[in-house]
């Protein structure tokens, strides 16, 4: 993964530095929040979208695009802090959650803080289409979580499961990409393809996450059935392979640049 990150090091450093600069107060709780924000496996949304944009030779990203990526990172992490309370999770990727370190109240407050910073970041862009797009996304994410909660201890259909995945996870990927398309000069043909591959990647990412043992254990504790419970692990792996193959076909006509190669590598790695 490091070789992929190195290709877009300048943009990722800008995002990290911007996130780091948000926390001027130096206290124990905010220090834990910063550790959470900079823990491993972060920035997958930014990494995927930057690589996708550079794959169509959009080499210099506008400042507004970087702000949209920062807002997306903030909203994603805010949702994780709230999810840890909903799921009563003590660990996330082998690290203790804020929920476990302090309390559910602190986890919710810090999630709200990140959401407030994301709003501030979006306001600086001064584009109402972008702001409206993110507002709709937050409603979609929340409604998907409610739908999942109402289905606890009940086996959903594959269609219901995929709708929840799109709402919980893929919707933020899509929102970030669509918002960037409002501010960057990109041809309509590429716009359509970028939205398609972003939705596929978001769904693929959630499906793969649901196959992880730790994630699976937490889901079971909370009465949540995921795709392996619905169609089995073998069929899930076939579905994943189909998503990957469809993704490769969608970007087949992208320019043969190093970022396209990295994008294909990223798909194989998740």
Tab-separated table of N, CA, C and O in Angstrom, residues 8-18:
chain	number	residue	atom	x	y	z
A	8	UNK	N	0.806	9.551	-4.619
A	8	UNK	CA	-0.053	10.721	-4.363
A	8	UNK	C	0.303	11.342	-3.005
A	8	UNK	O	-0.552	11.857	-2.288
A	9	UNK	N	1.574	11.257	-2.685
A	9	UNK	CA	2.070	11.710	-1.378
A	9	UNK	C	1.744	13.174	-1.112
A	9	UNK	O	1.370	13.556	0.006
A	10	UNK	N	1.890	14.019	-2.135
A	10	UNK	CA	1.661	15.458	-1.948
A	10	UNK	C	0.228	15.737	-1.492
A	10	UNK	O	0.006	16.489	-0.539
A	11	UNK	N	-0.736	15.118	-2.148
A	11	UNK	CA	-2.141	15.342	-1.797
A	11	UNK	C	-2.480	14.756	-0.427
A	11	UNK	O	-3.184	15.388	0.377
A	12	UNK	N	-1.969	13.557	-0.141
A	12	UNK	CA	-2.251	12.929	1.153
A	12	UNK	C	-1.627	13.707	2.300
A	12	UNK	O	-2.232	13.835	3.377
A	13	UNK	N	-0.436	14.240	2.092
A	13	UNK	CA	0.216	15.061	3.126
A	13	UNK	C	-0.589	16.327	3.387
A	13	UNK	O	-0.735	16.757	4.543
A	14	UNK	N	-1.114	16.921	2.321
A	14	UNK	CA	-1.936	18.125	2.481
A	14	UNK	C	-3.181	17.806	3.320
A	14	UNK	O	-3.542	18.566	4.230
A	15	UNK	N	-3.822	16.683	3.022
A	15	UNK	CA	-5.018	16.278	3.780
A	15	UNK	C	-4.660	16.034	5.242
A	15	UNK	O	-5.345	16.526	6.160
A	16	UNK	N	-3.589	15.290	5.488
A	16	UNK	CA	-3.170	14.995	6.861
A	16	UNK	C	-2.815	16.264	7.626
A	16	UNK	O	-3.206	16.430	8.794
A	17	UNK	N	-2.073	17.161	6.996
A	17	UNK	CA	-1.680	18.406	7.662
A	17	UNK	C	-2.898	19.267	7.979
A	17	UNK	O	-2.961	19.919	9.024
A	18	UNK	N	-3.860	19.266	7.067
A	18	UNK	CA	-5.087	20.046	7.294
A	18	UNK	C	-5.886	19.478	8.455
A	18	UNK	O	-6.422	20.226	9.281
